[in-house]
Amino acid sequence: MKRNIVITGGAGFIGSHVVRLFVNKYPDYKIINLDKLTYAGNLANLKDIEDKPNYKFVKMDICDFDAFYKLMQEEQIDGIIHLAAESHVDRSIKDPFTFARTNVMGTLSLLQAAKLYWESLPEKYEGKRFYHISTDEVYGALQMSNPEGIEPPFTTKASSGEHHLAYGKDFFYETTKYNPHSPYSASKASSDHFVRAFHDTYGMPTIVTNCSNNYGPYQFPEKLIPLFINNIRNRKPLPVYGKGENVRDWLYVVDHARAIDTIFHEGTIAETYNIGGFNEWKNIDIIKTVINTVDRLLGRPEGADLDLITYVTDRLGHDARYAIDSSKLQKELGWEPSLQFEEGIEKTVKWYLDNEEWLDNVTSGDYQSYYENMYKGR
Ligand code: NAD
Ligand code: TYD
């Protein structure tokens, strides 16, 4: 089947993996990567597919309603996979307005343009999809809990029946009430509400998914894992917020892209799916794993870079624990992660060390001044 699909934010971290997967897997689809190329957008992420005949890049701001409406008409768009966003919590604490503009107003602008275009067609919403990519951070923060006599992480059972390690008894389910704490998660929560409102009010065929923290190649080195890999290789301090006790649930980015593919094609309209790999880690444990892996791959003595760990003032409003229950996706659509975490971290560290030029490019020049201001005083 032929389809014309816009993927927003395709030059970013997760978006570039989704674009790559769709361009390679669906030669009959036309894949349009729509991206404003902010500091986080980098077309070098897509070098391997940029010449493919079913791929096109369009530089556009998702807030530009007129331009997007025109694109929908010209390209006869029938599917939208929306990833474009401001995505870094620390930046949202310094500059919440940019997050409201892009994440809330930008999403609303796409929804309204899609509505007007699709409603103007004879078949209207038939065969159309507006798929919005969101985060588990909208659910707020989970408690760390310690069952009587058992030190976390303890083994527990997901609703799918799978056993895994956890730092608390509660999880984020699709039914968990939204309770965002950071300006980033508040802006994502707001955009999720708008997407669902367009289904409930106008009948737009929408889907929302909420995924846990991603890691892997092409992530901008302001997020924990690539920032620390880059700092370790340059023997720079590793700023650990607070005591390093916060827990995040990590998923290899290619597995997120695979889930997006499955849900875009097989997910039920108006449903929400949580995406995650039942893979909880305390920050400090992940940091030590990353240090050991970098040291081993660079031929440095094991633990040689542990001295770079530098405890710094905690992030404002730092959420204690995120943990996704992805049983619904696993049971209903048969998706599961393809990688164990140890394998994913090894691949990831290796990728950054093999792609020093990519790392140097994004951390130098114009990036450098912004980047240095961001991290000044830490
Ligand atoms: P990213 O910051 O790496 O990439 C964002 C992309 O959006 C960039 O290419 C940027 O240029 C583009 N963009 C930003 N503002 C734009 C605008 N106004 N118009 C057009 N393009 C714009 O982000 P990411 O980590 O790849 O996240 C992608 C999506 O997935 C986001 O919606 C994020 O909330 C969500 N998400 C991320 C994670 C994660 O761990 N990174 C986890 C769950 C969900
Ligand atoms: P991050 O990668 O920014 O993702 P998110 O805030 O969306 O979860 O941060 C992951 C965790 O690592 C989070 O608990 C904050 C912590 N962190 C540090 O301790 N130091 C750092 O320099 C960064 C960027 C994050």
Tab-separated table of C-alpha atoms and ligand atoms in Angstrom:
chain	number	residue	atom	x	y	z
A	1	MET	CA	0.000	0.000	0.000
A	2	LYS	CA	1.204	3.522	-0.766
A	3	ARG	CA	1.209	6.018	2.071
A	4	ASN	CA	2.414	9.592	2.493
A	5	ILE	CA	3.692	10.044	6.018
A	6	VAL	CA	5.113	13.052	7.835
A	7	ILE	CA	7.482	12.277	10.694
A	8	THR	CA	8.075	15.429	12.756
A	9	GLY	CA	11.364	15.793	14.627
A	10	GLY	CA	12.982	13.249	12.313
A	11	ALA	CA	16.402	14.901	12.594
A	12	GLY	CA	16.478	14.377	16.362
A	13	PHE	CA	17.501	11.369	18.390
A	14	ILE	CA	14.441	9.070	18.361
A	15	GLY	CA	12.974	10.603	15.192
A	16	SER	CA	16.068	9.720	13.150
A	17	HIS	CA	15.728	6.051	14.153
A	18	VAL	CA	12.023	6.090	13.234
A	19	VAL	CA	12.744	7.738	9.854
A	20	ARG	CA	15.510	5.213	9.123
A	21	LEU	CA	13.271	2.248	10.004
A	22	PHE	CA	10.336	3.480	7.894
A	23	VAL	CA	12.449	4.510	4.879
A	24	ASN	CA	14.233	1.141	4.798
A	25	LYS	CA	11.241	-1.045	5.636
A	26	TYR	CA	8.562	0.609	3.481
A	27	PRO	CA	9.934	1.493	0.029
A	28	ASP	CA	6.366	2.201	-1.177
A	29	TYR	CA	5.769	4.879	1.447
A	30	LYS	CA	6.837	8.477	0.968
A	31	ILE	CA	8.496	9.519	4.224
A	32	ILE	CA	8.720	13.255	4.834
A	33	ASN	CA	10.997	14.294	7.666
A	34	LEU	CA	9.718	17.654	8.952
A	35	ASP	CA	12.145	19.343	11.309
A	36	LYS	CA	13.060	22.888	12.314
A	37	LEU	CA	16.664	21.835	13.009
A	38	THR	CA	16.966	23.330	16.471
A	39	TYR	CA	20.169	22.636	18.422
A	40	ALA	CA	18.876	19.032	18.764
A	41	GLY	CA	18.201	18.440	15.074
A	42	ASN	CA	21.101	17.120	13.043
A	43	LEU	CA	20.813	15.867	9.479
A	44	ALA	CA	24.085	13.986	9.922
A	45	ASN	CA	21.938	11.496	11.875
A	46	LEU	CA	20.392	10.418	8.567
A	47	LYS	CA	23.368	10.362	6.193
A	48	ASP	CA	22.857	6.677	5.374
A	49	ILE	CA	19.314	7.152	4.002
A	50	GLU	CA	19.264	10.754	2.718
A	51	ASP	CA	19.526	9.709	-0.941
A	52	LYS	CA	16.756	7.114	-0.853
A	53	PRO	CA	13.949	7.886	-3.354
A	54	ASN	CA	11.177	7.500	-0.739
A	55	TYR	CA	12.739	10.077	1.632
A	56	LYS	CA	12.340	13.842	1.677
A	57	PHE	CA	13.473	16.450	4.216
A	58	VAL	CA	11.462	19.631	4.818
A	59	LYS	CA	12.805	22.331	7.129
A	60	MET	CA	9.760	23.680	8.957
A	61	ASP	CA	8.637	24.852	12.367
A	62	ILE	CA	5.669	22.801	13.612
A	63	CYS	CA	4.154	26.090	14.844
A	64	ASP	CA	3.877	27.340	11.242
A	65	PHE	CA	0.227	26.462	10.627
A	66	ASP	CA	-0.009	27.791	7.055
A	67	ALA	CA	3.140	26.038	5.866
A	68	PHE	CA	2.067	22.732	7.393
A	69	TYR	CA	-1.466	22.945	5.985
A	70	LYS	CA	0.035	23.573	2.526
A	71	LEU	CA	2.379	20.610	2.925
A	72	MET	CA	-0.536	18.354	3.906
A	73	GLN	CA	-2.378	19.365	0.724
A	74	GLU	CA	0.612	19.183	-1.625
A	75	GLU	CA	1.852	15.830	-0.366
A	76	GLN	CA	-1.596	14.377	0.378
A	77	ILE	CA	-0.516	13.327	3.815
A	78	ASP	CA	-2.442	10.434	5.356
A	79	GLY	CA	-0.279	9.719	8.392
A	80	ILE	CA	1.527	11.867	10.946
A	81	ILE	CA	4.013	10.505	13.465
A	82	HIS	CA	4.722	13.409	15.765
A	83	LEU	CA	8.024	13.462	17.644
A	84	ALA	CA	9.175	17.086	17.291
A	85	ALA	CA	9.532	18.614	20.725
A	86	GLU	CA	11.797	20.377	23.121
A	87	SER	CA	12.903	17.355	25.117
A	88	HIS	CA	15.424	18.209	27.843
A	89	VAL	CA	14.135	18.697	31.409
A	90	ASP	CA	17.059	20.943	32.457
A	91	ARG	CA	16.399	23.329	29.561
A	92	SER	CA	12.691	23.409	30.466
A	93	ILE	CA	13.585	24.531	33.983
A	94	LYS	CA	15.544	27.479	32.524
A	95	ASP	CA	13.210	28.324	29.638
A	96	PRO	CA	9.656	26.995	30.043
A	97	PHE	CA	8.166	29.294	27.373
A	98	THR	CA	9.986	27.560	24.523
A	99	PHE	CA	8.548	24.262	25.765
A	100	ALA	CA	4.992	25.595	25.847
A	101	ARG	CA	5.390	27.105	22.375
A	102	THR	CA	6.776	24.034	20.617
A	103	ASN	CA	5.261	21.187	22.600
A	104	VAL	CA	1.795	22.627	23.213
A	105	MET	CA	1.149	25.223	20.494
A	106	GLY	CA	3.149	23.266	17.894
A	107	THR	CA	1.155	20.089	18.527
A	108	LEU	CA	-2.125	22.013	18.441
A	109	SER	CA	-1.112	23.645	15.167
A	110	LEU	CA	-0.426	20.222	13.567
A	111	LEU	CA	-3.733	18.848	14.882
A	112	GLN	CA	-5.761	21.766	13.539
A	113	ALA	CA	-4.081	21.681	10.105
A	114	ALA	CA	-4.582	17.900	9.864
A	115	LYS	CA	-8.233	18.294	10.899
A	116	LEU	CA	-8.952	20.946	8.270
A	117	TYR	CA	-7.190	19.023	5.503
A	118	TRP	CA	-8.612	15.574	6.306
A	119	GLU	CA	-12.146	16.907	6.824
A	120	SER	CA	-11.958	18.538	3.368
A	121	LEU	CA	-11.480	15.121	1.687
A	122	PRO	CA	-14.403	12.963	0.500
A	123	GLU	CA	-13.241	9.997	2.620
A	124	LYS	CA	-12.449	12.311	5.574
A	125	TYR	CA	-10.639	10.481	8.402
A	126	GLU	CA	-10.778	7.021	6.809
A	127	GLY	CA	-7.308	5.470	6.590
A	128	LYS	CA	-5.722	8.417	8.432
A	129	ARG	CA	-3.565	8.386	11.583
A	130	PHE	CA	-2.278	11.081	13.926
A	131	TYR	CA	0.223	9.314	16.164
A	132	HIS	CA	1.629	11.401	19.021
A	133	ILE	CA	4.823	10.298	20.794
A	134	SER	CA	4.858	11.138	24.475
A	135	THR	CA	6.781	10.298	27.598
A	136	ASP	CA	6.267	8.450	30.883
A	137	GLU	CA	7.219	11.694	32.672
A	138	VAL	CA	3.618	12.944	32.316
A	139	TYR	CA	2.593	10.432	34.996
A	140	GLY	CA	4.781	12.167	37.601
A	141	ALA	CA	7.073	10.345	40.005
A	142	LEU	CA	6.765	6.932	41.630
A	143	GLN	CA	7.777	6.175	45.203
A	144	MET	CA	10.779	4.035	45.954
A	145	SER	CA	9.554	1.362	48.332
A	146	ASN	CA	11.259	-1.335	50.277
A	147	PRO	CA	9.159	-4.356	51.117
A	148	GLU	CA	9.801	-5.758	54.583
A	149	GLY	CA	13.294	-7.176	54.782
A	150	ILE	CA	14.084	-6.948	51.064
A	151	GLU	CA	16.620	-4.484	49.716
A	152	PRO	CA	15.661	-2.982	46.342
A	153	PRO	CA	15.911	-3.791	43.535
A	154	PHE	CA	13.632	-6.738	44.246
A	155	THR	CA	12.025	-9.174	41.868
A	156	THR	CA	8.430	-8.439	41.063
A	157	LYS	CA	5.857	-9.527	38.526
A	158	ALA	CA	4.453	-7.335	35.759
A	159	SER	CA	0.791	-7.587	34.811
A	160	SER	CA	1.971	-9.662	31.803
A	161	GLY	CA	3.317	-12.231	34.275
A	162	GLU	CA	6.964	-11.409	33.437
A	163	HIS	CA	9.401	-11.193	36.365
A	164	HIS	CA	11.798	-8.266	36.596
A	165	LEU	CA	13.734	-6.101	39.017
A	166	ALA	CA	12.079	-3.012	40.478
A	167	TYR	CA	12.725	-0.266	43.025
A	168	GLY	CA	9.096	0.053	44.094
A	169	LYS	CA	5.763	-1.669	44.026
A	170	ASP	CA	3.939	0.809	41.787
A	171	PHE	CA	4.238	1.270	38.038
A	172	PHE	CA	2.956	3.646	35.416
A	173	TYR	CA	-0.029	2.068	33.646
A	174	GLU	CA	-2.037	3.502	30.754
A	175	THR	CA	-4.691	4.311	33.365
A	176	THR	CA	-2.348	6.185	35.726
A	177	LYS	CA	-3.519	9.735	36.383
A	178	TYR	CA	-1.378	12.479	34.850
A	179	ASN	CA	0.668	14.365	37.439
A	180	PRO	CA	3.559	16.137	35.664
A	181	HIS	CA	6.136	18.017	37.736
A	182	SER	CA	8.648	19.635	35.353
A	183	PRO	CA	7.843	22.289	32.739
A	184	TYR	CA	8.882	19.667	30.144
A	185	SER	CA	6.460	17.022	31.389
A	186	ALA	CA	3.718	19.627	31.923
A	187	SER	CA	4.054	20.703	28.283
A	188	LYS	CA	3.992	17.090	27.064
A	189	ALA	CA	0.953	16.326	29.253
A	190	SER	CA	-0.841	19.333	27.802
A	191	SER	CA	-0.088	18.242	24.244
A	192	ASP	CA	-1.318	14.694	25.034
A	193	HIS	CA	-4.611	16.165	26.280
A	194	PHE	CA	-5.024	18.160	23.058
A	195	VAL	CA	-4.423	15.044	20.944
A	196	ARG	CA	-7.058	13.072	22.874
A	197	ALA	CA	-9.436	16.054	22.731
A	198	PHE	CA	-9.198	16.042	18.909
A	199	HIS	CA	-10.299	12.419	18.913
A	200	ASP	CA	-13.087	12.920	21.419
A	201	THR	CA	-14.385	16.153	19.853
A	202	TYR	CA	-13.838	15.750	16.113
A	203	GLY	CA	-13.320	12.001	15.722
A	204	MET	CA	-9.718	12.382	14.557
A	205	PRO	CA	-8.000	8.946	14.489
A	206	THR	CA	-5.339	9.568	17.113
A	207	ILE	CA	-3.013	7.322	19.098
A	208	VAL	CA	-0.774	8.356	22.019
A	209	THR	CA	2.144	6.375	23.400
A	210	ASN	CA	4.142	7.081	26.544
A	211	CYS	CA	7.666	5.731	26.563
A	212	SER	CA	10.372	5.506	29.216
A	213	ASN	CA	13.917	6.947	28.909
A	214	ASN	CA	15.629	6.046	25.636
A	215	TYR	CA	19.339	5.488	25.058
A	216	GLY	CA	21.421	4.637	21.997
A	217	PRO	CA	23.242	6.211	19.037
A	218	TYR	CA	22.603	9.836	17.941
A	219	GLN	CA	21.361	11.143	21.302
A	220	PHE	CA	22.396	14.736	21.911
A	221	PRO	CA	25.144	14.752	24.564
A	222	GLU	CA	23.192	16.790	27.091
A	223	LYS	CA	21.248	13.715	28.249
A	224	LEU	CA	22.802	11.498	30.895
A	225	ILE	CA	24.305	8.608	28.923
A	226	PRO	CA	25.906	10.377	25.911
A	227	LEU	CA	26.996	13.353	28.065
A	228	PHE	CA	28.811	11.018	30.423
A	229	ILE	CA	30.380	8.917	27.645
A	230	ASN	CA	31.679	12.125	26.067
A	231	ASN	CA	32.988	13.470	29.381
A	232	ILE	CA	34.686	10.188	30.288
A	233	ARG	CA	36.511	10.035	26.969
A	234	ASN	CA	37.675	13.646	27.530
A	235	ARG	CA	38.422	13.066	31.240
A	236	LYS	CA	35.912	15.764	32.256
A	237	PRO	CA	33.863	15.725	35.497
A	238	LEU	CA	30.604	13.753	35.556
A	239	PRO	CA	27.921	15.905	37.264
A	240	VAL	CA	25.732	13.498	39.260
A	241	TYR	CA	22.596	15.261	40.510
A	242	GLY	CA	21.869	14.826	44.221
A	243	LYS	CA	22.940	11.433	45.506
A	244	GLY	CA	22.538	9.642	42.181
A	245	GLU	CA	19.708	7.604	43.736
A	246	ASN	CA	16.982	8.519	41.228
A	247	VAL	CA	15.660	5.622	39.188
A	248	ARG	CA	14.954	5.656	35.457
A	249	ASP	CA	13.619	2.882	33.209
A	250	TRP	CA	15.820	2.555	30.102
A	251	LEU	CA	14.895	1.351	26.610
A	252	TYR	CA	17.185	0.973	23.592
A	253	VAL	CA	16.057	3.558	21.021
A	254	VAL	CA	15.747	1.053	18.153
A	255	ASP	CA	13.234	-0.894	20.256
A	256	HIS	CA	11.200	2.301	20.702
A	257	ALA	CA	11.271	2.802	16.913
A	258	ARG	CA	10.112	-0.819	16.428
A	259	ALA	CA	7.255	-0.220	18.872
A	260	ILE	CA	6.251	2.945	16.991
A	261	ASP	CA	6.165	0.962	13.727
A	262	THR	CA	3.975	-1.754	15.284
A	263	ILE	CA	1.605	0.720	16.950
A	264	PHE	CA	1.315	2.996	13.909
A	265	HIS	CA	0.203	0.018	11.800
A	266	GLU	CA	-1.640	-2.188	14.287
A	267	GLY	CA	-2.593	-0.028	17.255
A	268	THR	CA	-6.237	0.695	17.990
A	269	ILE	CA	-7.434	4.242	17.374
A	270	ALA	CA	-7.921	6.363	20.521
A	271	GLU	CA	-5.886	3.927	22.620
A	272	THR	CA	-2.841	4.706	24.734
A	273	TYR	CA	0.107	2.310	24.897
A	274	ASN	CA	2.934	2.456	27.415
A	275	ILE	CA	6.334	1.513	25.971
A	276	GLY	CA	9.177	0.278	28.182
A	277	GLY	CA	11.500	-2.619	28.746
A	278	PHE	CA	11.082	-3.321	32.500
A	279	ASN	CA	14.628	-2.075	32.979
A	280	GLU	CA	14.991	0.119	36.076
A	281	TRP	CA	18.359	1.508	37.104
A	282	LYS	CA	19.572	3.900	39.766
A	283	ASN	CA	21.531	6.710	38.083
A	284	ILE	CA	24.690	5.970	40.023
A	285	ASP	CA	24.661	2.302	38.987
A	286	ILE	CA	24.186	3.211	35.340
A	287	ILE	CA	26.993	5.746	35.617
A	288	LYS	CA	29.375	3.116	37.013
A	289	THR	CA	28.386	0.697	34.246
A	290	VAL	CA	29.052	3.369	31.624
A	291	ILE	CA	32.435	4.233	33.179
A	292	ASN	CA	33.502	0.571	33.258
A	293	THR	CA	32.383	0.017	29.674
A	294	VAL	CA	34.164	3.126	28.336
A	295	ASP	CA	37.334	2.253	30.263
A	296	ARG	CA	37.339	-1.320	28.956
A	297	LEU	CA	36.726	-0.258	25.339
A	298	LEU	CA	39.408	2.457	25.528
A	299	GLY	CA	41.885	0.030	27.099
A	300	ARG	CA	42.072	2.042	30.328
A	301	PRO	CA	42.422	0.113	33.633
A	302	GLU	CA	38.997	-0.865	35.035
A	303	GLY	CA	37.551	1.917	37.176
A	304	ALA	CA	40.273	4.377	36.096
A	305	ASP	CA	37.632	7.069	35.537
A	306	LEU	CA	35.518	6.551	38.658
A	307	ASP	CA	37.261	9.621	40.094
A	308	LEU	CA	35.377	11.787	37.564
A	309	ILE	CA	32.121	11.265	39.480
A	310	THR	CA	31.207	14.671	40.932
A	311	TYR	CA	28.103	15.056	43.074
A	312	VAL	CA	26.405	18.395	42.292
A	313	THR	CA	23.299	20.240	43.480
A	314	ASP	CA	20.174	18.279	42.690
A	315	ARG	CA	17.906	19.150	39.749
A	316	LEU	CA	14.906	21.242	40.905
A	317	GLY	CA	11.838	19.050	41.367
A	318	HIS	CA	13.872	15.937	40.448
A	319	ASP	CA	11.440	13.008	40.004
A	320	ALA	CA	12.471	10.041	42.171
A	321	ARG	CA	11.482	7.083	40.034
A	322	TYR	CA	9.972	6.257	36.655
A	323	ALA	CA	8.869	2.690	35.857
A	324	ILE	CA	6.641	1.686	32.957
A	325	ASP	CA	4.385	-1.343	32.809
A	326	SER	CA	4.283	-2.156	29.087
A	327	SER	CA	2.248	-5.379	29.486
A	328	LYS	CA	-0.629	-4.039	27.361
A	329	LEU	CA	1.633	-3.476	24.347
A	330	GLN	CA	3.334	-6.830	24.849
A	331	LYS	CA	0.063	-8.755	25.234
A	332	GLU	CA	-2.078	-6.978	22.626
A	333	LEU	CA	0.436	-6.263	19.868
A	334	GLY	CA	3.170	-8.792	20.607
A	335	TRP	CA	5.982	-6.226	20.843
A	336	GLU	CA	8.924	-6.894	23.088
A	337	PRO	CA	12.405	-5.386	23.448
A	338	SER	CA	15.002	-7.043	21.217
A	339	LEU	CA	17.979	-6.339	23.473
A	340	GLN	CA	19.116	-6.945	27.017
A	341	PHE	CA	20.417	-3.788	28.679
A	342	GLU	CA	24.023	-5.034	28.950
A	343	GLU	CA	24.104	-5.583	25.182
A	344	GLY	CA	22.449	-2.215	24.501
A	345	ILE	CA	24.900	-0.272	26.662
A	346	GLU	CA	27.861	-2.034	25.057
A	347	LYS	CA	26.568	-1.184	21.555
A	348	THR	CA	25.838	2.397	22.602
A	349	VAL	CA	29.221	3.136	24.181
A	350	LYS	CA	30.939	1.516	21.213
A	351	TRP	CA	28.910	3.657	18.781
A	352	TYR	CA	29.915	6.938	20.472
A	353	LEU	CA	33.562	5.913	20.679
A	354	ASP	CA	33.517	4.897	16.995
A	355	ASN	CA	31.795	8.165	16.038
A	356	GLU	CA	33.979	10.732	17.746
A	357	GLU	CA	33.605	13.054	14.768
A	358	TRP	CA	29.810	13.163	15.296
A	359	LEU	CA	30.333	13.868	18.997
A	360	ASP	CA	32.945	16.553	18.319
A	361	ASN	CA	30.678	18.253	15.770
A	362	VAL	CA	27.686	18.519	18.048
A	363	THR	CA	29.737	19.704	21.000
A	364	SER	CA	31.754	22.349	19.151
A	365	GLY	CA	31.204	25.625	17.308
A	366	ASP	CA	27.774	27.177	17.755
A	367	TYR	CA	26.673	24.277	19.873
A	368	GLN	CA	29.582	24.928	22.185
A	369	SER	CA	28.521	28.367	23.368
A	370	TYR	CA	24.948	27.281	24.084
A	371	TYR	CA	26.171	24.112	25.659
A	372	GLU	CA	28.752	25.824	27.836
A	373	ASN	CA	26.185	28.344	29.104
A	374	MET	CA	23.873	25.473	29.959
A	375	TYR	CA	26.488	23.718	32.027
A	376	LYS	CA	28.219	26.772	33.505
A	377	GLY	CA	28.582	26.494	37.255
A	378	ARG	CA	27.664	22.852	37.456
B	1	NAD	P1	15.394	15.457	20.475
B	1	NAD	O1	15.486	16.685	21.307
B	1	NAD	O2	16.616	14.640	20.241
B	1	NAD	O3	14.814	15.824	19.024
B	1	NAD	C1	13.758	16.722	18.851
B	1	NAD	C2	13.679	17.081	17.375
B	1	NAD	O4	12.567	17.967	17.204
B	1	NAD	C3	14.918	17.811	16.852
B	1	NAD	O5	15.294	17.286	15.597
B	1	NAD	C4	14.458	19.256	16.713
B	1	NAD	O6	15.136	19.968	15.686
B	1	NAD	C5	12.983	19.078	16.407
B	1	NAD	N1	12.197	20.255	16.781
B	1	NAD	C6	12.211	20.909	17.971
B	1	NAD	N2	11.374	21.960	17.929
B	1	NAD	C7	10.800	21.959	16.699
B	1	NAD	C8	9.838	22.774	16.054
B	1	NAD	N3	9.306	23.853	16.671
B	1	NAD	N4	9.467	22.462	14.792
B	1	NAD	C9	9.999	21.396	14.157
B	1	NAD	N5	10.934	20.604	14.700
B	1	NAD	C10	11.324	20.864	15.961
B	1	NAD	O7	14.219	14.592	21.142
B	1	NAD	P2	14.084	13.017	21.292
B	1	NAD	O8	14.778	12.579	22.513
B	1	NAD	O9	14.380	12.377	19.995
B	1	NAD	O10	12.515	12.917	21.583
B	1	NAD	C11	11.589	12.832	20.515
B	1	NAD	C12	10.184	12.743	21.082
B	1	NAD	O11	10.068	11.602	21.929
B	1	NAD	C13	9.796	13.941	21.946
B	1	NAD	O12	8.441	14.244	21.677
B	1	NAD	C14	9.977	13.454	23.365
B	1	NAD	O13	9.099	14.110	24.240
B	1	NAD	C15	9.608	11.978	23.216
B	1	NAD	N6	10.252	11.065	24.171
B	1	NAD	C16	11.615	11.104	24.378
B	1	NAD	C17	12.201	10.196	25.244
B	1	NAD	C18	13.705	10.169	25.451
B	1	NAD	O14	14.182	9.447	26.323
B	1	NAD	N7	14.491	10.899	24.702
B	1	NAD	C19	11.414	9.258	25.923
B	1	NAD	C20	10.026	9.254	25.698
B	1	NAD	C21	9.460	10.156	24.803
B	2	TYD	P1	18.160	12.849	31.471
B	2	TYD	O1	19.014	12.054	30.549
B	2	TYD	O2	18.207	14.329	31.418
B	2	TYD	O3	16.660	12.317	31.258
B	2	TYD	P2	15.309	12.628	32.121
B	2	TYD	O4	15.534	13.802	32.984
B	2	TYD	O5	14.327	12.910	31.044
B	2	TYD	O6	15.024	11.368	32.886
B	2	TYD	O7	18.492	12.422	32.968
B	2	TYD	C1	18.427	11.068	33.384
B	2	TYD	C2	18.706	11.031	34.870
B	2	TYD	O8	20.065	11.395	35.083
B	2	TYD	C3	17.859	12.001	35.674
B	2	TYD	O9	17.529	11.416	36.927
B	2	TYD	C4	18.794	13.198	35.891
B	2	TYD	C5	20.171	12.546	35.934
B	2	TYD	N1	21.288	13.390	35.422
B	2	TYD	C6	22.425	13.606	36.197
B	2	TYD	O10	22.535	13.116	37.335
B	2	TYD	N2	23.421	14.381	35.673
B	2	TYD	C7	23.339	14.942	34.429
B	2	TYD	O11	24.292	15.673	34.009
B	2	TYD	C8	22.183	14.704	33.645
B	2	TYD	C9	22.039	15.297	32.268
B	2	TYD	C10	21.163	13.901	34.165
